[in-house]
Coordinates of N, CA and C in Angstrom, one line a residue:
X30 N -19.7 -5.2 -13.5 CA -20.0 -4.3 -12.5 C -19.0 -3.1 -12.6
X31 N -19.5 -1.9 -12.3 CA -18.6 -0.7 -12.4 C -18.3 -0.3 -11.0
X32 N -16.9 -0.1 -10.8 CA -16.4 0.3 -9.5 C -15.8 1.6 -9.5
X33 N -16.0 2.4 -8.4 CA -15.2 3.6 -8.1 C -14.4 3.2 -6.9
X34 N -13.1 3.5 -6.9 CA -12.2 3.1 -5.8 C -11.7 4.3 -5.2
X35 N -11.8 4.5 -3.9 CA -11.2 5.6 -3.2 C -10.1 5.1 -2.2
X36 N -9.0 5.7 -2.3 CA -7.8 5.2 -1.5 C -7.4 6.4 -0.5
X37 N -7.5 6.1 0.8 CA -7.2 7.1 1.8 C -5.9 6.9 2.5
X38 N -5.2 5.8 2.3 CA -4.0 5.5 3.1 C -2.7 5.7 2.3
X39 N -1.6 6.0 3.0 CA -0.3 6.3 2.4 C 0.2 5.1 1.7
X40 N 1.2 5.4 0.9 CA 1.8 4.4 0.0 C 2.4 3.2 0.7
X41 N 2.9 3.4 1.9 CA 3.5 2.2 2.7 C 2.5 1.4 3.5
X42 N 1.2 1.8 3.5 CA 0.2 1.2 4.3 C -0.3 -0.1 3.6
X43 N -0.6 -1.2 4.4 CA -1.1 -2.4 3.8 C -2.4 -2.2 2.9
X44 N -3.3 -1.3 3.3 CA -4.5 -1.0 2.6 C -4.2 -0.5 1.2
X45 N -3.1 0.2 1.0 CA -2.8 0.6 -0.4 C -2.5 -0.5 -1.3
X46 N -1.8 -1.5 -0.8 CA -1.5 -2.7 -1.5 C -2.8 -3.5 -1.8
X47 N -3.7 -3.6 -0.8 CA -4.9 -4.3 -1.0 C -5.8 -3.6 -2.0
X48 N -5.8 -2.3 -2.1 CA -6.5 -1.5 -3.1 C -6.0 -1.8 -4.5
X49 N -4.7 -1.9 -4.6 CA -4.1 -2.2 -5.9 C -4.5 -3.6 -6.3
X50 N -4.4 -4.6 -5.4 CA -4.7 -6.0 -5.7 C -6.2 -6.1 -6.1
X51 N -7.1 -5.4 -5.4 CA -8.5 -5.4 -5.7 C -8.8 -4.8 -7.1
X52 N -8.1 -3.7 -7.4 CA -8.3 -3.1 -8.7 C -7.8 -4.0 -9.8
X53 N -6.7 -4.7 -9.6 CA -6.2 -5.6 -10.6 C -7.2 -6.8 -10.8
X54 N -7.7 -7.3 -9.7 CA -8.6 -8.4 -9.8 C -9.9 -8.0 -10.4
X55 N -10.4 -6.8 -10.2 CA -11.6 -6.3 -10.8 C -11.5 -6.3 -12.3
X56 N -10.4 -5.7 -12.8 CA -10.3 -5.7 -14.2 C -10.1 -7.1 -14.8
X57 N -9.3 -7.9 -14.1 CA -9.1 -9.3 -14.6 C -10.4 -10.1 -14.6
X58 N -11.3 -9.7 -13.8 CA -12.6 -10.4 -13.7 C -13.7 -9.8 -14.7
X59 N -13.2 -8.9 -15.5 CA -14.1 -8.3 -16.5 C -14.9 -7.1 -16.0
X60 N -14.6 -6.6 -14.9 CA -15.3 -5.4 -14.3 C -14.7 -4.1 -14.8
X61 N -15.4 -3.0 -14.6 CA -14.9 -1.7 -15.0 C -14.6 -0.9 -13.8
X62 N -13.5 -0.1 -13.9 CA -13.2 0.9 -12.9 C -13.5 2.2 -13.5
X63 N -14.5 2.9 -12.9 CA -14.9 4.2 -13.4 C -13.9 5.3 -13.1
X64 N -13.4 5.2 -11.8 CA -12.4 6.2 -11.4 C -11.6 5.7 -10.2
X65 N -10.4 6.0 -10.1 CA -9.6 5.8 -8.9 C -9.4 7.2 -8.3
X66 N -9.8 7.4 -7.0 CA -9.7 8.7 -6.4 C -8.8 8.6 -5.1
X67 N -7.7 9.3 -5.1 CA -6.8 9.3 -4.1 C -7.0 10.5 -3.2
X68 N -7.2 10.3 -1.9 CA -7.6 11.3 -0.9 C -6.9 11.2 0.4
X69 N -6.8 12.2 1.2 CA -6.1 12.2 2.4 C -4.6 11.7 2.2
X70 N -4.1 10.8 3.0 CA -2.7 10.4 2.8 C -2.6 9.5 1.5
X71 N -3.7 9.1 0.9 CA -3.7 8.3 -0.3 C -3.0 9.1 -1.5
X72 N -2.9 10.4 -1.4 CA -2.3 11.2 -2.4 C -0.9 10.8 -2.6
X73 N -0.2 10.3 -1.6 CA 1.2 9.9 -1.7 C 1.4 8.7 -2.6
X74 N 0.3 8.0 -2.9 CA 0.4 6.9 -3.9 C 0.6 7.4 -5.3
X75 N 0.3 8.6 -5.5 CA 0.5 9.3 -6.9 C 1.7 10.1 -7.0
X76 N 2.5 10.2 -5.9 CA 3.7 11.0 -5.9 C 4.8 10.3 -6.6
X77 N 5.5 11.1 -7.4 CA 6.7 10.6 -8.1 C 7.9 10.8 -7.3
X78 N 7.8 11.4 -6.1 CA 8.9 11.7 -5.3 C 9.1 10.8 -4.1
X79 N 8.2 9.8 -4.0 CA 8.4 8.8 -2.9 C 9.5 7.9 -3.3
X80 N 10.4 7.7 -2.4 CA 11.5 6.8 -2.6 C 11.3 5.6 -1.7
X81 N 11.1 4.4 -2.3 CA 10.8 3.2 -1.5 C 12.1 2.4 -1.3
X82 N 12.3 1.9 -0.1 CA 13.5 1.1 0.1 C 13.5 -0.1 -0.8
X83 N 14.7 -0.6 -1.2 CA 14.8 -1.6 -2.2 C 14.2 -2.9 -1.8
X84 N 14.0 -3.2 -0.5 CA 13.4 -4.4 0.0 C 11.9 -4.3 0.2
X85 N 11.3 -3.2 -0.3 CA 9.9 -3.1 -0.1 C 9.2 -2.9 -1.5
X86 N 7.9 -3.1 -1.5 CA 7.2 -2.9 -2.8 C 7.1 -1.4 -3.1
X87 N 7.3 -1.0 -4.3 CA 7.2 0.4 -4.7 C 5.8 0.6 -5.2
X88 N 4.9 0.8 -4.3 CA 3.5 1.0 -4.7 C 3.2 2.2 -5.5
X89 N 3.8 3.4 -5.3 CA 3.5 4.5 -6.2 C 3.9 4.1 -7.7
X90 N 5.0 3.4 -7.8 CA 5.4 3.0 -9.2 C 4.4 2.0 -9.8
X91 N 4.0 1.1 -8.9 CA 3.0 0.1 -9.4 C 1.7 0.7 -9.7
X92 N 1.2 1.7 -8.9 CA 0.0 2.4 -9.2 C 0.1 3.1 -10.5
X93 N 1.2 3.8 -10.7 CA 1.4 4.6 -12.0 C 1.4 3.7 -13.2
X94 N 2.1 2.5 -13.1 CA 2.1 1.6 -14.2 C 0.7 1.0 -14.5
X95 N 0.0 0.7 -13.4 CA -1.4 0.1 -13.5 C -2.3 1.1 -14.2
X96 N -2.3 2.3 -13.7 CA -3.2 3.4 -14.3 C -2.8 3.6 -15.8
X97 N -1.6 3.7 -16.1 CA -1.1 3.9 -17.4 C -1.5 2.8 -18.4
X98 N -1.1 1.5 -18.0 CA -1.4 0.4 -18.8 C -2.9 0.2 -19.1
X99 N -3.7 0.5 -18.2 CA -5.2 0.2 -18.4 C -5.9 1.5 -18.7
X100 N -5.2 2.6 -18.9 CA -5.8 3.9 -19.3 C -6.9 4.3 -18.4
X101 N -6.7 4.2 -17.1 CA -7.7 4.5 -16.1 C -7.7 6.0 -15.7
X102 N -8.8 6.4 -15.2 CA -8.9 7.8 -14.7 C -8.4 7.8 -13.2
X103 N -7.2 8.3 -13.1 CA -6.6 8.4 -11.7 C -6.6 9.9 -11.3
X104 N -7.5 10.1 -10.3 CA -7.7 11.5 -9.8 C -7.1 11.6 -8.4
X105 N -6.4 12.7 -8.2 CA -5.8 13.0 -6.9 C -6.5 14.2 -6.3
X106 N -7.0 14.1 -5.1 CA -7.7 15.3 -4.5 C -6.7 16.5 -4.4
X107 N -7.1 17.6 -5.0 CA -6.2 18.7 -5.0 C -6.0 19.3 -3.6
X108 N -7.0 19.4 -2.8 CA -6.8 20.0 -1.5 C -5.9 19.1 -0.6
X109 N -6.1 17.8 -0.7 CA -5.3 16.9 0.1 C -3.9 16.9 -0.4
X110 N -3.7 17.0 -1.7 CA -2.4 17.0 -2.3 C -1.6 18.3 -1.9
X111 N -2.3 19.4 -2.0 CA -1.6 20.7 -1.7 C -1.2 20.7 -0.2
X112 N -2.1 20.2 0.7 CA -1.8 20.1 2.1 C -0.5 19.3 2.4
X113 N -0.3 18.3 1.5 CA 0.8 17.4 1.8 C 2.0 17.6 0.9
X114 N 2.0 18.7 0.1 CA 3.1 19.1 -0.8 C 3.2 18.2 -2.0
X115 N 2.1 17.6 -2.4 CA 2.1 16.7 -3.6 C 1.6 17.5 -4.7
X116 N 2.4 18.2 -5.5 CA 2.0 19.2 -6.4 C 2.3 18.8 -7.9
X117 N 1.5 19.2 -8.8 CA 1.8 19.1 -10.2 C 2.5 20.4 -10.6
X118 N 2.9 20.5 -11.9 CA 3.6 21.7 -12.3 C 2.8 22.9 -12.2
X119 N 1.6 22.9 -12.6 CA 0.7 24.1 -12.5 C 0.6 24.6 -11.1
X120 N 0.3 23.7 -10.1 CA 0.2 24.1 -8.7 C 1.5 24.6 -8.1
X121 N 2.6 23.9 -8.5 CA 3.9 24.4 -8.0 C 4.2 25.8 -8.4
X122 N 3.8 26.1 -9.7 CA 4.0 27.5 -10.2 C 3.1 28.5 -9.5
X123 N 1.9 28.1 -9.3 CA 0.9 29.0 -8.6 C 1.3 29.3 -7.2
X124 N 1.8 28.4 -6.5 CA 2.2 28.6 -5.1 C 3.7 28.8 -4.9
X125 N 4.4 29.0 -6.0 CA 5.8 29.3 -6.1 C 6.6 28.3 -5.3
X126 N 6.4 27.1 -5.6 CA 7.2 26.0 -5.0 C 8.0 25.3 -6.1
X127 N 9.1 24.8 -5.7 CA 10.1 24.2 -6.6 C 9.7 22.7 -6.9
X128 N 9.2 22.0 -5.9 CA 9.0 20.6 -6.1 C 7.7 20.3 -6.9
X129 N 7.9 19.4 -7.8 CA 6.8 18.9 -8.6 C 6.8 17.4 -8.4
X130 N 5.7 16.8 -7.8 CA 5.7 15.4 -7.5 C 4.6 14.6 -8.3
X131 N 3.7 15.3 -9.0 CA 2.7 14.6 -9.7 C 2.7 15.0 -11.1
X132 N 2.6 14.0 -12.0 CA 2.5 14.2 -13.4 C 1.6 13.1 -14.0
X133 N 1.7 12.9 -15.3 CA 0.9 11.9 -15.9 C 1.2 10.6 -15.3
X134 N 0.2 9.7 -15.1 CA -1.1 9.8 -15.6 C -2.1 10.4 -14.7
X135 N -1.7 11.1 -13.6 CA -2.6 11.6 -12.6 C -3.1 13.0 -12.9
X136 N -4.3 13.2 -12.4 CA -5.0 14.5 -12.6 C -5.3 15.0 -11.2
X137 N -4.9 16.3 -10.9 CA -5.3 16.9 -9.6 C -6.7 17.5 -9.8
X138 N -7.6 17.2 -9.0 CA -9.0 17.7 -9.1 C -9.7 17.7 -7.7
X139 N -10.9 18.1 -7.7 CA -11.6 18.2 -6.4 C -12.5 17.0 -6.1
X140 N -13.1 17.1 -4.9 CA -14.0 16.0 -4.4 C -15.2 15.8 -5.3
X141 N -15.5 16.8 -6.1 CA -16.6 16.6 -7.1 C -16.4 15.4 -8.0
X142 N -15.1 15.2 -8.3 CA -14.8 14.0 -9.2 C -15.2 12.7 -8.5
X143 N -15.0 12.6 -7.2 CA -15.4 11.4 -6.4 C -16.9 11.3 -6.5
X144 N -17.6 12.4 -6.3 CA -19.1 12.4 -6.4 C -19.6 11.9 -7.7
X145 N -19.0 12.5 -8.8 CA -19.4 12.0 -10.1 C -19.1 10.5 -10.4
X146 N -18.0 10.1 -9.9 CA -17.6 8.6 -10.0 C -18.7 7.8 -9.3
X147 N -19.1 8.2 -8.1 CA -20.1 7.4 -7.4 C -21.4 7.4 -8.1
X148 N -21.8 8.4 -8.8 CA -23.0 8.4 -9.6 C -22.9 7.5 -10.8
X149 N -21.7 7.3 -11.4 CA -21.6 6.4 -12.5 C -21.3 5.0 -12.2
X150 N -20.9 4.7 -10.9 CA -20.5 3.4 -10.5 C -21.6 2.6 -9.9
X151 N -21.5 1.3 -9.9 CA -22.4 0.5 -9.2 C -22.0 0.4 -7.7
X152 N -20.7 0.5 -7.4 CA -20.2 0.4 -6.1 C -19.0 1.3 -5.9
X153 N -19.0 1.9 -4.7 CA -17.8 2.7 -4.3 C -17.1 1.8 -3.2
X154 N -15.8 1.5 -3.5 CA -15.0 0.7 -2.6 C -13.9 1.6 -2.0
X155 N -13.8 1.7 -0.7 CA -12.9 2.5 0.0 C -11.8 1.7 0.7
X156 N -10.6 2.2 0.6 CA -9.5 1.5 1.3 C -8.8 2.5 2.2
X157 N -8.5 2.1 3.4 CA -7.7 2.9 4.3 C -8.6 4.0 5.0
X158 N -7.9 4.9 5.7 CA -8.6 5.9 6.4 C -9.0 5.5 7.8
X159 N -9.5 6.5 8.5 CA -9.9 6.2 9.9 C -11.4 6.2 10.1

């Protein structure tokens, strides 16, 4: 089965951990992940500037490792990211900001990427959000 996964919750939220566990289990079960799409507060899961306390799980690091190891398509909604100050080098330069929080393996792109993923997937699984 082909899955598209959308994550709407921040890095410290339980649903972010559940999303990662689901994605790991899906691949372990022989399924395919067409795309991971991080939207709303979910963009913080792709941020390299999140500092997690030592006694907590570092989900942004775990997501980055997971996406890199499995060569997955990890897309961060550009509008949601800009609104939250989660910028890549190109956007930081465009808006004259010093902070760069997103790099490889993430891609900043629009909601059209989620639409395309839904067209290619058998199921869209969403985590978090209201």
